[in-house]
Short mmCIF file of the C-alpha atoms (twelve columns), coordinates in Angstrom:
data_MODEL
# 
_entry.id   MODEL 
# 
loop_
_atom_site.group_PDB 
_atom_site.id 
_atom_site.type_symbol 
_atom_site.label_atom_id 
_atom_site.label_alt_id 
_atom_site.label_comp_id 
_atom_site.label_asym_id 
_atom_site.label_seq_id 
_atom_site.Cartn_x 
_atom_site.Cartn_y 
_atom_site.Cartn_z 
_atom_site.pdbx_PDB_model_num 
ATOM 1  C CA . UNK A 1  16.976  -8.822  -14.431 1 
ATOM 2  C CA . UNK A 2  16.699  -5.145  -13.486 1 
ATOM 3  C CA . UNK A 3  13.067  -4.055  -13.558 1 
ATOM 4  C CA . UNK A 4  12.244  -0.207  -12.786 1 
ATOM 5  C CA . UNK A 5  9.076   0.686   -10.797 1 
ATOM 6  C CA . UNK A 6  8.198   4.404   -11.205 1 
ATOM 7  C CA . UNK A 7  7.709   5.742   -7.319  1 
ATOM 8  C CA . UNK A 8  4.920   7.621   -7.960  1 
ATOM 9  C CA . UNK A 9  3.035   4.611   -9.708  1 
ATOM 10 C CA . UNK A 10 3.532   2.262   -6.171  1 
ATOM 11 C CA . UNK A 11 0.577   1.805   -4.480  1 
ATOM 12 C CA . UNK A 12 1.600   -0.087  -0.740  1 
ATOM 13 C CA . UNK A 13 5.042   -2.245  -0.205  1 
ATOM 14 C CA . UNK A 14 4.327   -4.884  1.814   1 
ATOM 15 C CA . UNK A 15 7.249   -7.105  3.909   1 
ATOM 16 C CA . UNK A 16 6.965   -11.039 3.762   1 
ATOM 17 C CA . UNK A 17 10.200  -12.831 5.689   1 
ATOM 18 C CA . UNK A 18 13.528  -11.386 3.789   1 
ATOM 19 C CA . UNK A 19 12.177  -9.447  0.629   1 
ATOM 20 C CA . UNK A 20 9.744   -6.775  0.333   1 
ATOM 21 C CA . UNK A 21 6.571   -6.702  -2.446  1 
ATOM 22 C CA . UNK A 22 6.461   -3.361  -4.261  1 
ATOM 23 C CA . UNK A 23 2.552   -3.482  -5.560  1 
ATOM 24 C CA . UNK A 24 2.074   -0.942  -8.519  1 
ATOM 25 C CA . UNK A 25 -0.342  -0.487  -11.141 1 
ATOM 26 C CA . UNK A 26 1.766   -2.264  -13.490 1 
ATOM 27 C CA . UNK A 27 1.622   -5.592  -11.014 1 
ATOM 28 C CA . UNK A 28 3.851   -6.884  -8.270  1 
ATOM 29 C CA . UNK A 29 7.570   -6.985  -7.964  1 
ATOM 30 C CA . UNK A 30 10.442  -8.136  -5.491  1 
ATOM 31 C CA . UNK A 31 13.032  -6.167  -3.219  1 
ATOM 32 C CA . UNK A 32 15.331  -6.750  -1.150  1 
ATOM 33 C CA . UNK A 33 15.111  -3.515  0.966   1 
ATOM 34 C CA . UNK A 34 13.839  -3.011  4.343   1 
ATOM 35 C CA . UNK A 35 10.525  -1.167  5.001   1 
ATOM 36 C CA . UNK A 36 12.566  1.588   7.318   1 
ATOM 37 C CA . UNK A 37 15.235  2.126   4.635   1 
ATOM 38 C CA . UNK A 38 11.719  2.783   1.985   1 
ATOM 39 C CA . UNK A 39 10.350  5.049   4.792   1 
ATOM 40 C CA . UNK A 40 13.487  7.126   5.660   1 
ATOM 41 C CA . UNK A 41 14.207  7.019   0.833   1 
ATOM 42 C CA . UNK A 42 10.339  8.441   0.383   1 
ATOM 43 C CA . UNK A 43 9.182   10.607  3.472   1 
ATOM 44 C CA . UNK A 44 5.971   11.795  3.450   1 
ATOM 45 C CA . UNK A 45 5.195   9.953   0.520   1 
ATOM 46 C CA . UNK A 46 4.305   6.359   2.270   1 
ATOM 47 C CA . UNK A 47 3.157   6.131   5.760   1 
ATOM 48 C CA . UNK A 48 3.356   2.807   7.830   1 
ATOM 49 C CA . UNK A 49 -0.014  0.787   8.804   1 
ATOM 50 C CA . UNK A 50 1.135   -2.623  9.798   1 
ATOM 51 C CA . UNK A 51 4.570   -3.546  10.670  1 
ATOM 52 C CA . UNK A 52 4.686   -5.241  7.427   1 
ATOM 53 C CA . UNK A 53 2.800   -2.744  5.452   1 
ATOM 54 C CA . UNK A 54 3.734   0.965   4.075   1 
ATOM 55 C CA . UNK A 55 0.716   2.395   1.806   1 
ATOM 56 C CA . UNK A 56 1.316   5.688   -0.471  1 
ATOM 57 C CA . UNK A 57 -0.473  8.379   0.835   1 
ATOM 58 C CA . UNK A 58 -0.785  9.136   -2.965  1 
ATOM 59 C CA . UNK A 59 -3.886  6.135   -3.407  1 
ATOM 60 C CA . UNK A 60 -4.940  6.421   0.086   1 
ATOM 61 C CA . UNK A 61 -9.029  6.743   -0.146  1 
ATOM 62 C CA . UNK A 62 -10.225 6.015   3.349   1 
ATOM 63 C CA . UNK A 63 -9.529  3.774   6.401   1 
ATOM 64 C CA . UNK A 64 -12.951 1.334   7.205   1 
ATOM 65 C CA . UNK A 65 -13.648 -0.663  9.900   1 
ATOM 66 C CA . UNK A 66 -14.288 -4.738  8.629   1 
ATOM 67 C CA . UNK A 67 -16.807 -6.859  10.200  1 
ATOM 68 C CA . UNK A 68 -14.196 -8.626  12.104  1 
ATOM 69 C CA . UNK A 69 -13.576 -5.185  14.271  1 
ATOM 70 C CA . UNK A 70 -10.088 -4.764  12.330  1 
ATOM 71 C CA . UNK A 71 -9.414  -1.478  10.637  1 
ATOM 72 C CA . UNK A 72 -8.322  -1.725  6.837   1 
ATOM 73 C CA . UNK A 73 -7.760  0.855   4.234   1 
ATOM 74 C CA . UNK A 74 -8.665  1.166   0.584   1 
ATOM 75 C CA . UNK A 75 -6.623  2.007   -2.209  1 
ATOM 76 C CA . UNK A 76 -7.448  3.222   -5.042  1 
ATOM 77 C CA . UNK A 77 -6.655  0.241   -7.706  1 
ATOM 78 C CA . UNK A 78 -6.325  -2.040  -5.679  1 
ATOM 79 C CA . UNK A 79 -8.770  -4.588  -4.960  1 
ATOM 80 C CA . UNK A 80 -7.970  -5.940  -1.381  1 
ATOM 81 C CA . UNK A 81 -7.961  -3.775  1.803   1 
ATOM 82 C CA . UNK A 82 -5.082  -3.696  3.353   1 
ATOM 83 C CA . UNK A 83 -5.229  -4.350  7.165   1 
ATOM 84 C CA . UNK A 84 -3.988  -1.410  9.835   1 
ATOM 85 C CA . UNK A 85 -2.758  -2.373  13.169  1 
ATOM 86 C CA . UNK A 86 -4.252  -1.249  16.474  1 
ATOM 87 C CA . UNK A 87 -0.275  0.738   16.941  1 
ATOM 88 C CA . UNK A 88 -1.182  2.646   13.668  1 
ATOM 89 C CA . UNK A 89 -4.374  3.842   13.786  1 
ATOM 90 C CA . UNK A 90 -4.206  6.900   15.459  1 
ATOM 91 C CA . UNK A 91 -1.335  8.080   13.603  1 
ATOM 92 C CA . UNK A 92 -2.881  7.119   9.993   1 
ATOM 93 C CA . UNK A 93 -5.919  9.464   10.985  1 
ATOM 94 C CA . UNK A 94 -3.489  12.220  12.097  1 
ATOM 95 C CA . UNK A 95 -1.915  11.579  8.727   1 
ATOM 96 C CA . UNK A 96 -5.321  11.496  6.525   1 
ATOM 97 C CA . UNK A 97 -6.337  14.642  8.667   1 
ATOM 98 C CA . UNK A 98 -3.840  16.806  7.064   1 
ATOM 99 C CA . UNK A 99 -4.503  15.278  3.336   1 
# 
């Protein structure tokens, strides 16, 4: 079936082989689009961490350092930290510099 995720409610998409996870408040549903075709659709509205990750700037509440040395940031609703590569740092803190 056709199930309809409201943009504004998604909190991070995250890429897994062939489909994409859209994570909203409303739980967790599948896509089949690519991560760049999401980031070109909602610009400035998600922002790329991992290479299998784009958070909404929208729930963004901080980027922390973990005890393993990794940067992760937190969401709000959500749970889990999401981890952020060393190639996106710096341009998540540009990013959360202008929020």
């Amino acid at each position: 079936g056709l199930e309809l995720v409201p943009v504004d409610e998604v909190r991070y998409f995250l890429a897994d082989q062939k489909y994409v996870t859209v994570c909203s408040g409303e739980g967790e549903v599948l896509i089949d689009e690519t991560l760049k075709e999401l980031e070109d659709e909602f610009p400035g509205q998600f922002v790329r961490i991992h290479r299998n990750a784009l958070i909404s700037l929208g729930f963004l509440e901080g980027m922390e350092m973990s005890t393993a040395g990794h940067y992760q940031v937190r969401l709000r609703g959500v749970e889990d930290r999401l981890t952020v590569s060393r190639r996106h740092v710096a341009g998540l803190r540009k990013v959360m510099a202008r929020l």
